[in-house]
Coordinates of C-alpha atoms and ligand atoms in Angstrom, one line a residue:
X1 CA 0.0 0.0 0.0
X2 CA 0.8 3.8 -0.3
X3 CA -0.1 5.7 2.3
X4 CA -0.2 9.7 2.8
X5 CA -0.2 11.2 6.0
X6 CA -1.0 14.7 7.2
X7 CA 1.0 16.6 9.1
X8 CA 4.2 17.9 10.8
X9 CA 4.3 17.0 14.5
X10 CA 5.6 14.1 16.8
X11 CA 2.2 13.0 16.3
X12 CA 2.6 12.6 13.0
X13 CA 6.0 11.1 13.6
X14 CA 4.7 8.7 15.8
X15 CA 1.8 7.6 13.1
X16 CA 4.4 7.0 10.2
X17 CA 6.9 4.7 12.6
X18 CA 3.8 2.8 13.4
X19 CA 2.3 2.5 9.9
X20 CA 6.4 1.6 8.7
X21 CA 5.7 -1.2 11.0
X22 CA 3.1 -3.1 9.2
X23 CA 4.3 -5.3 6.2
X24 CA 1.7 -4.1 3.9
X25 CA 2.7 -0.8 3.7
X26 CA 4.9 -0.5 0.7
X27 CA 5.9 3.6 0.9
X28 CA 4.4 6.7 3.0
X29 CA 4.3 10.3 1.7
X30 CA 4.0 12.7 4.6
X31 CA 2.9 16.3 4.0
X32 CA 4.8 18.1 5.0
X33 CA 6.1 16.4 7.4
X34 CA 9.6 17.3 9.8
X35 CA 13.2 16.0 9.5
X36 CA 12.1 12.7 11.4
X37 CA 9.0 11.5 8.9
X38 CA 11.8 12.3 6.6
X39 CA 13.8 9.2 8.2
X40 CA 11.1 7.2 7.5
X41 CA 8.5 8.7 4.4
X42 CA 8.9 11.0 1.3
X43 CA 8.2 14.1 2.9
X44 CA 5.6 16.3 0.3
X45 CA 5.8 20.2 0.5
X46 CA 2.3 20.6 0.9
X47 CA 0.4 22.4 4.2
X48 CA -2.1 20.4 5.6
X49 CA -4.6 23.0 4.6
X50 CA -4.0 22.8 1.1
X51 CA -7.2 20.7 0.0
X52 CA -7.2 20.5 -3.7
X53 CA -3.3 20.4 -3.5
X54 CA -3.5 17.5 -1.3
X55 CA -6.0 15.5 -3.3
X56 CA -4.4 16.2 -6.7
X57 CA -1.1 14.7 -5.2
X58 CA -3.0 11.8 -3.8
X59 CA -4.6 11.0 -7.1
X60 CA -1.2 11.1 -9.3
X61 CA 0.4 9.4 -7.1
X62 CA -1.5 6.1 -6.4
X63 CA -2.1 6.4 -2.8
X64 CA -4.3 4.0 -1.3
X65 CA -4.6 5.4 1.7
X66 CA -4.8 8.9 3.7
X67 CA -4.2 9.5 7.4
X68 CA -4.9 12.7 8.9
X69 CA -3.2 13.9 11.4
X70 CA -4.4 17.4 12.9
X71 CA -7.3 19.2 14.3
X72 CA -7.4 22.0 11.8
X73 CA -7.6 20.1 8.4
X74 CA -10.8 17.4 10.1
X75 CA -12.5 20.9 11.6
X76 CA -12.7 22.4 7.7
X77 CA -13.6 18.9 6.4
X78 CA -10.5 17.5 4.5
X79 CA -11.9 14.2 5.0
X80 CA -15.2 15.1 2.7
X81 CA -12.8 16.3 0.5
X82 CA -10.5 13.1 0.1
X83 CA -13.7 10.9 -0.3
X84 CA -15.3 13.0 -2.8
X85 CA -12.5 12.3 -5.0
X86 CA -13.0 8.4 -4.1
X87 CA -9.6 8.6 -1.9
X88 CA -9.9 6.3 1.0
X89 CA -9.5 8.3 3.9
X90 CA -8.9 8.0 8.0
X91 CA -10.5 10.4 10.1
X92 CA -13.6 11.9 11.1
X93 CA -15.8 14.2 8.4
X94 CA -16.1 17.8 9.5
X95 CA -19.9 17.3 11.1
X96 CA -18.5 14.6 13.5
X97 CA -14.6 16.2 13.7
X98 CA -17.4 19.5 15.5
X99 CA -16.9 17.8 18.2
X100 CA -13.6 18.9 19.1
X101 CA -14.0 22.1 16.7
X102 CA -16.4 23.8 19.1
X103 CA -16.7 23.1 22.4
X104 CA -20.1 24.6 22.7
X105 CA -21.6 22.0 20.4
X106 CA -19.4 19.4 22.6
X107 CA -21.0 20.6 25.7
X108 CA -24.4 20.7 24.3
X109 CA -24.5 17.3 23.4
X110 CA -23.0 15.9 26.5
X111 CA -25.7 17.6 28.1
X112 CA -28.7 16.1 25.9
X113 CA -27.5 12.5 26.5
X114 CA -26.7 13.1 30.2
X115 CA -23.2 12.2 29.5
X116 CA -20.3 12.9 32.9
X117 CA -19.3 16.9 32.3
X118 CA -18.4 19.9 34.2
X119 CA -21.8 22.0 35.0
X120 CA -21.1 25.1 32.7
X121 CA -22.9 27.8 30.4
X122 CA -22.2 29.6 26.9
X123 CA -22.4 33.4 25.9
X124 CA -21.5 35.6 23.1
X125 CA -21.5 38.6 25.1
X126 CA -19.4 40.0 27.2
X127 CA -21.4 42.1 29.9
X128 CA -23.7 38.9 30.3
X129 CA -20.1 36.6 30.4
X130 CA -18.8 38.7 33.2
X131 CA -22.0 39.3 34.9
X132 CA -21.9 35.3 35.2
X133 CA -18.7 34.8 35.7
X134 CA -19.0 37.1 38.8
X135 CA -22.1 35.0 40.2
X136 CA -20.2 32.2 40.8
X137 CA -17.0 30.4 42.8
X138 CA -13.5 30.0 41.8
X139 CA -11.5 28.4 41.0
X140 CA -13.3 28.7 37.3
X141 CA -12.3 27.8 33.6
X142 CA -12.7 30.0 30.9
X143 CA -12.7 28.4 27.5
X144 CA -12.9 30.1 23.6
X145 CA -14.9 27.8 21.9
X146 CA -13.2 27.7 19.1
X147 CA -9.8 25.3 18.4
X148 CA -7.2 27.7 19.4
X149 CA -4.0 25.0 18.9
X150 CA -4.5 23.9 22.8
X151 CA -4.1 26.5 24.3
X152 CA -7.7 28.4 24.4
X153 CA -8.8 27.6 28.3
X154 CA -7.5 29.3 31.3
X155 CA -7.5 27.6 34.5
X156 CA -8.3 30.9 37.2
X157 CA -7.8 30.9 40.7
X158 CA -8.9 34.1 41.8
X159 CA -11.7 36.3 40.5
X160 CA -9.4 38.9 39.0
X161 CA -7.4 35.9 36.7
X162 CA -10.9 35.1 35.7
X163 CA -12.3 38.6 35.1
X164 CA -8.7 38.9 32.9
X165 CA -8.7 36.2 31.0
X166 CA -12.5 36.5 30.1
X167 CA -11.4 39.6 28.8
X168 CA -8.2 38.8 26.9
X169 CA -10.7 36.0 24.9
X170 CA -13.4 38.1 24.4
X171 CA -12.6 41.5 24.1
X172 CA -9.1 41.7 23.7
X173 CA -9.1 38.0 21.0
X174 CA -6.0 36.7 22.4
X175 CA -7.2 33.2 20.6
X176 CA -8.4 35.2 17.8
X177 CA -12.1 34.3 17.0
X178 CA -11.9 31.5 18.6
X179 CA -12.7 33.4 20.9
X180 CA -16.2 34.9 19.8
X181 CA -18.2 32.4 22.0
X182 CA -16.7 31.2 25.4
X183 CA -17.9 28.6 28.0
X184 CA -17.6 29.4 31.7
X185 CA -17.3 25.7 33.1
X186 CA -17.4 24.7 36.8
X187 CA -13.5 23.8 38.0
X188 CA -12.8 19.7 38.1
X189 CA -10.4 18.4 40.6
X190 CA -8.6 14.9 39.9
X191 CA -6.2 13.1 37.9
X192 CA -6.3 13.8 34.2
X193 CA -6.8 10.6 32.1
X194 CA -7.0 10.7 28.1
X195 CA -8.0 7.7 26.4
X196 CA -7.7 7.4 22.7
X197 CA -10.7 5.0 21.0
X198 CA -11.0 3.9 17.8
X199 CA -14.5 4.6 16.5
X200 CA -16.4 3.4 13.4
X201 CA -20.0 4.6 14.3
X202 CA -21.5 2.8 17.5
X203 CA -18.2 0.4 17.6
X204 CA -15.7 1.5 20.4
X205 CA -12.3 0.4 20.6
X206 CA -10.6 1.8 23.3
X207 CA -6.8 2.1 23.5
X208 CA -4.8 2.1 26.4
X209 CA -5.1 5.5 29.0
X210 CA -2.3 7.4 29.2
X211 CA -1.8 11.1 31.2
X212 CA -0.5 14.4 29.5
X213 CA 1.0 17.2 31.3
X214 CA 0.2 20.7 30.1
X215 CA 1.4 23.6 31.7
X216 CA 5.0 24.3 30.8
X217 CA 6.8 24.5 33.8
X218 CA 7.5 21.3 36.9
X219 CA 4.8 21.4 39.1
X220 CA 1.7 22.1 36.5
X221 CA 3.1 26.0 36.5
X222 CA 3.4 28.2 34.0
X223 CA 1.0 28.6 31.0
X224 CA -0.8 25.6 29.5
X225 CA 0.8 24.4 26.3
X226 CA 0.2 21.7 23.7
X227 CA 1.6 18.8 26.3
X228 CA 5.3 18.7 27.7
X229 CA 4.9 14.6 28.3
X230 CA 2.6 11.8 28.8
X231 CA 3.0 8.6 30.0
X232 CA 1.5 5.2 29.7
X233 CA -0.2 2.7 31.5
X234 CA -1.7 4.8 34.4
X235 CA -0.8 2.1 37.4
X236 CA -2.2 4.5 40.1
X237 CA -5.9 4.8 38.5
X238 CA -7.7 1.5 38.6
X239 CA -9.3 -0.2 35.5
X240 CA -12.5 -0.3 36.5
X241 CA -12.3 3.8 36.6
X242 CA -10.9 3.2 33.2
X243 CA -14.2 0.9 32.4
X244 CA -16.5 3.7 34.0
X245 CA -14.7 6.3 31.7
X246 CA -15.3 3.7 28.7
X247 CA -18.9 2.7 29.4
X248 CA -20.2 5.6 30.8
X249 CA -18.6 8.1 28.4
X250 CA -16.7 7.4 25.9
X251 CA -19.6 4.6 24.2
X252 CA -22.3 6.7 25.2
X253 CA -20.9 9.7 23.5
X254 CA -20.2 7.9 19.9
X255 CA -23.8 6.9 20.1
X256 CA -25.0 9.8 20.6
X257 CA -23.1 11.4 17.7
X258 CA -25.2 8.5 15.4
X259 CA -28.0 9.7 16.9
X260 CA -27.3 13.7 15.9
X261 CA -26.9 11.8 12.1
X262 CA -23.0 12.8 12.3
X263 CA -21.3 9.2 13.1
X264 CA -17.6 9.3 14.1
X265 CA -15.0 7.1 12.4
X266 CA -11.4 7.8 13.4
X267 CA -9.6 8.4 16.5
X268 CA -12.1 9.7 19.2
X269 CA -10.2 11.2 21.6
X270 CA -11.7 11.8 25.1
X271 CA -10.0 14.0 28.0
X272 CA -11.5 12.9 31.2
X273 CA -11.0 13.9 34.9
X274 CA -11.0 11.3 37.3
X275 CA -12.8 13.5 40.2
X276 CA -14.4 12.0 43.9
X277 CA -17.4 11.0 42.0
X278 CA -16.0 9.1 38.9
X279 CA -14.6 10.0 35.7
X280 CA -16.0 13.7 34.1
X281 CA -15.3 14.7 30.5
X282 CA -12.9 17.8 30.1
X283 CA -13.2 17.5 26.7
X284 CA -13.3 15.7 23.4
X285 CA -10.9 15.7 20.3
X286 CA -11.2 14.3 17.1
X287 CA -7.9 12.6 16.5
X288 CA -4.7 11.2 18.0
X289 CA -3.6 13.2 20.7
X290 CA -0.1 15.1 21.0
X291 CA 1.8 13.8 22.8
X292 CA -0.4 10.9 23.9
X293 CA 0.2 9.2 20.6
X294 CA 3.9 9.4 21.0
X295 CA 3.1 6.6 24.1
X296 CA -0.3 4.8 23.3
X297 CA 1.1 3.7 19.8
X298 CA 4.6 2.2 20.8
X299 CA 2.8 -0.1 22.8
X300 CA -0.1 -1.5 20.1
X301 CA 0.5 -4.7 19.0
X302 CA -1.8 -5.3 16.1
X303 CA -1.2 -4.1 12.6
X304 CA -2.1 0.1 12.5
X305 CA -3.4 -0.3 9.1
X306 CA -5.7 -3.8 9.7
X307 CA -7.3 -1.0 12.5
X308 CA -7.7 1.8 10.0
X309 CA -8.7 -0.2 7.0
X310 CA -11.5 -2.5 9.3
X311 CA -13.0 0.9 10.4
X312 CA -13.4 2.6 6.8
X313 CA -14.8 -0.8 5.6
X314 CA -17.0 -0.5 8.9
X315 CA -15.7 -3.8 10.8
X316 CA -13.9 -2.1 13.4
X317 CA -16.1 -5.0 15.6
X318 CA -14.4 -8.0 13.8
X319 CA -10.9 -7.0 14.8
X320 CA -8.6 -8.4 18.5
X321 CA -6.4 -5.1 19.2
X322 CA -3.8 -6.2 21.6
X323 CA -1.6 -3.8 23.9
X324 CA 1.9 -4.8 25.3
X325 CA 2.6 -4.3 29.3
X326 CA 5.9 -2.2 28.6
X327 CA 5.4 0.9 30.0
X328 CA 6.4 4.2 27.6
X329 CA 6.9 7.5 29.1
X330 CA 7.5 10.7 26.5
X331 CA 9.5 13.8 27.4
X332 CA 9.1 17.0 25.3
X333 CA 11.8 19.1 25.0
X334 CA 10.5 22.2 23.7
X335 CA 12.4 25.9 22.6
X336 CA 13.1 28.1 24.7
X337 CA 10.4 30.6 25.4
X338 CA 7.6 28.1 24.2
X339 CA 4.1 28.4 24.6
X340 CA 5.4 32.1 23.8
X341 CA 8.2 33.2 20.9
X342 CA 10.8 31.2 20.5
X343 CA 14.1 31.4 17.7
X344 CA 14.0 28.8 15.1
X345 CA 17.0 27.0 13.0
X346 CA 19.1 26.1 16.1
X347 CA 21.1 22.9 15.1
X348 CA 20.5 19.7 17.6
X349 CA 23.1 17.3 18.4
X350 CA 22.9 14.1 19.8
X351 CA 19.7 12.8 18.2
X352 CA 21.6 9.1 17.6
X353 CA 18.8 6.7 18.5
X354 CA 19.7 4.0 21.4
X355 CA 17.6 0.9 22.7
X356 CA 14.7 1.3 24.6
X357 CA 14.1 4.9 23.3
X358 CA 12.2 6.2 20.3
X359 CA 12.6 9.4 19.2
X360 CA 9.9 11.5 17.6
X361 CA 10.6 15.1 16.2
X362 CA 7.9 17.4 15.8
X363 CA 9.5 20.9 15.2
X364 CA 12.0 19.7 13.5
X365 CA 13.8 20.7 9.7
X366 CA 16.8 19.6 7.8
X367 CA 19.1 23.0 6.7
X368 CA 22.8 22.2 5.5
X369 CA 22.0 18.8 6.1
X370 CA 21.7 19.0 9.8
X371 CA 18.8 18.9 12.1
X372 CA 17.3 22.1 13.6
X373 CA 14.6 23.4 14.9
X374 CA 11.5 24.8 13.7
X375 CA 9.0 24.7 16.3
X376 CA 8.2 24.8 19.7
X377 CA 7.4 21.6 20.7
X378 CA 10.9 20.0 19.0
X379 CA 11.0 16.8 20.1
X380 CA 9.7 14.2 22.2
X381 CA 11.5 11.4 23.9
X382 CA 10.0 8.3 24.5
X383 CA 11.4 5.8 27.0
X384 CA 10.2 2.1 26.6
X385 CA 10.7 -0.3 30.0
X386 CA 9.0 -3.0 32.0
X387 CA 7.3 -0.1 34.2
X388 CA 7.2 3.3 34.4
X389 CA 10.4 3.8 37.1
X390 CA 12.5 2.1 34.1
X391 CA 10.7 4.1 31.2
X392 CA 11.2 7.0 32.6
X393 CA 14.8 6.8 33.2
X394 CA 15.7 5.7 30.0
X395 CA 13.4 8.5 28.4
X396 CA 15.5 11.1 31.0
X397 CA 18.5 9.8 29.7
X398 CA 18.2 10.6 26.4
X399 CA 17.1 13.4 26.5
X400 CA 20.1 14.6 28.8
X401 CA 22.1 13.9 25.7
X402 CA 20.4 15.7 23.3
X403 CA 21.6 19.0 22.8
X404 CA 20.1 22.4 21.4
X405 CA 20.4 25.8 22.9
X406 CA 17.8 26.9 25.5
X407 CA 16.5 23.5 25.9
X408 CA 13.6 23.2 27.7
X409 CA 11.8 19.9 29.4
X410 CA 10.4 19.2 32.5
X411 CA 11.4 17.2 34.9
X412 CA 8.5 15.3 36.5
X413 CA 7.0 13.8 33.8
X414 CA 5.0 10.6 35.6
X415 CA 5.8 11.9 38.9
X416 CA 2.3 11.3 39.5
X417 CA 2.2 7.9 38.9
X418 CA 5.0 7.0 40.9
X419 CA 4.1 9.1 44.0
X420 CA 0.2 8.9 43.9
X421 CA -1.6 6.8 45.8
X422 CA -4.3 4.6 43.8
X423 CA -7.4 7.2 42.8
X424 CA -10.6 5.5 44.1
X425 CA -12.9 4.3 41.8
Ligands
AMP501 P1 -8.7 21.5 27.2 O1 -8.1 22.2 26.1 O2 -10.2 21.7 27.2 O3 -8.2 20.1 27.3 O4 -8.2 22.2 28.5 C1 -6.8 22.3 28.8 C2 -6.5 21.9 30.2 O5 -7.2 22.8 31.1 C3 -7.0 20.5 30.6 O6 -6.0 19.6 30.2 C4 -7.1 20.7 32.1 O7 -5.8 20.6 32.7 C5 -7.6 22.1 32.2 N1 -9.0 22.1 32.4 C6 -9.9 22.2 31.4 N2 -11.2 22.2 31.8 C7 -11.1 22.0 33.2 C8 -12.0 21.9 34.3 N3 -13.4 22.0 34.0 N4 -11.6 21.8 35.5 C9 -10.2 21.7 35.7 N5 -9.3 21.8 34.8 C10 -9.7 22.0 33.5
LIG502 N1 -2.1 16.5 24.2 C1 -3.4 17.0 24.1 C2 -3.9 17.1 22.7 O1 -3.4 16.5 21.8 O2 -4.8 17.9 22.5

């Protein structure tokens, strides 16, 4: 098979190395891909948002298959594009990919179905926003409702963060207009979880949890950003608040989207808080996660592409998915500066792959034949061990020896997992 897939992050990275994997795959094209897709695909200068461009090069080139990658490209429907050129496609169409592209419509539906969500309300006006937003406790979450890379929700402790970041969304458009609409949403305390399904209409197939970190800085301080690290498993959260999150949200939630006559088939994506009184949605995406993937896909055991291929042909029930126990923690090491300006083109040494670990780039180009950055999110490191101690260290260690300037990572990715005691169920 030829396969082409969309995008330019680890994410995409991660989906290539997995898709290399599988004995029918003949050659991938990437568009446009980074200097580690290169490694692996024939990287095609073409943005993601280039539709007809992207089609055009499908067709004259044979491919068999297309695998989209990011948020953006499924919210303005590049999957009804591939298929109305008969070009078998992977990923949700833009009426079901809504439900990540506005949150409002997200929390509107959980709400019809009754499915677990923080209590929360929507406005388009700002004097009625605030005049809310002042009715009620904090700590608070203000959220654009538009997709604003990640990075459109505000976590506020006090009621003058609040009162600031309602303005910076809606008057002052810091997420541009993402940033018309908001949702005020009641605060969620808990573990984060995000578990990754594969859905083809009413069929769920979940994959294994695993845990981002978003704020920037040790400690969840610092501004939120795409994700700085994830692990996988989740030893400290049991499986039957795994199976809670699954039945209770997760299937009720694809059901509900056959129901509103917009099935989803691709990567459902739910982020879930594991609170005192069971799992609550935070939100839903419609595709892999980034970083998430970077640890869910190292450990799937079955072919990528008999997955993909059973859910276009709608058999996603006839397939066994298998996971290994190895544990996989990821480490991002971002640019300096990131979630806010950072320089680009610095040169990165050290990127020699060793057992155990799997690199992924993500803002990565070749200039001069060398590496360098071009991103803020430049690479993750992915440590593979028999548990998450072992993991970890290995995924610490490598990225001690890579080298750019004004390297930046955290240091306690899956802390929580090795500190925390068990979350009740
Ligand atoms: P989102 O983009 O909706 O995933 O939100 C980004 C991050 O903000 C989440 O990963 C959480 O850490 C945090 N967050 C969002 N909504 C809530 C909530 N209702 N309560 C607590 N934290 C939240
Ligand atoms: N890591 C969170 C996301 O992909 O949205």
């Amino acid at each position: 098979m030829r396969i082409l897939v969309i995008g330019r992050g680890g994410r995409e990275h991660a989906i290539v190395w997995a898709l290399k994997r599988s004995e029918k795959v003949k050659h991938i094209f990437c568009a446009p891909g980074n200097a580690g897709t290169a490694l692996l695909a024939e990287n095609v200068d073409i943005g993601e948002m280039e539709f007809d461009r992207l089609v055009q090069f499908a067709q004259d080139n044979a491919v068999d298959l297309v695998v989209v990658g990011p948020d953006d490209p499924l919210a303005a429907g590049i999957v009804d594009a591939f298929e109305a050129a008969g070009v078998p496609v992977y990923g949700p169409r833009k009426n079901a990919a809504e439900i990540e592209g506005s949150k409002i419509f997200m929390k509107n539906l959980l709400r019809k179905y009754g499915i677990p969500t923080a209590k929360y309300e929507t406005f388009t006006d700002y004097e009625s926003a605030l005049a809310y937003l002042r009715s009620q406790p904090v700590p608070i979450v203000i959220k654009a409702d538009g997709l604003a890379a990640g990075k459109g929700v505000t976590v506020c402790f006090t009621a003058e963060e609040a009162e600031r970041a309602l303005r910076e969304t809606m008057v002052e458009k810091s997420f541009g207009a993402a940033g018309d609409k908001v949702v005020i949403e009641e605060y969620l305390e808990g573990q984060e979880m995000s578990i990754l399904s594969f859905v083809d209409g009413e069929t769920v197939r979940p994959m294994v949890p695993a845990q981002d970190h978003k704020p920037v800085f040790d400690g969840d301080k610092g501004p939120n950003t795409g994700g700085m690290g994830t692990y996988s498993p989740l030893p400290h959260i049991p499986q039957s608040v795994i199976d809670d999150a699954i039945e209770n949200i997760i299937k009720p939630t694809a059901r509900a989207m056959v129901a509103e006559g917009r099935p989803f088939r691709g990567v459902l994506f739910a982020g879930l808080m594991v609170t005192k009184d069971g799992p609550k949605t935070i939100e839903f995406n419609a595709r892999f996660g980034d970083p998430e993937t970077q640890v869910v896909l190292p450990r799937l055991k079955t072919d990528l592409v008999d997955i993909i291929l059973a859910s276009i042909n709608g058999r996603l029930h006839d397939i066994d998915i298998s996971w290994s126990d190895e544990a996989a923690v990821c480490v991002v090491l971002a640019s300096e500066g990131y979630p806010g300006a950072y320089a680009k083109g610095l040169p990165i040494e050290g990127l020699e792959q060793t057992g155990d670990v799997l690199v992924f780039h993500a803002g990565t180009a070749r200039s001069d034949g060398k590496v360098v950055t071009s991103g803020g999110r430049v690479l993750g490191v992915v440590g593979l061990g028999a548990d998450i101690a072992q993991a970890r260290e290995r995924a610490y260690a490598a990225a001690e020896r890579i080298r750019f300037q004004g390297k930046h990572f955290r240091t306690d990715i899956a802390m929580k997992a090795l500190q925390a005691q068990t979350v009740k169920g």
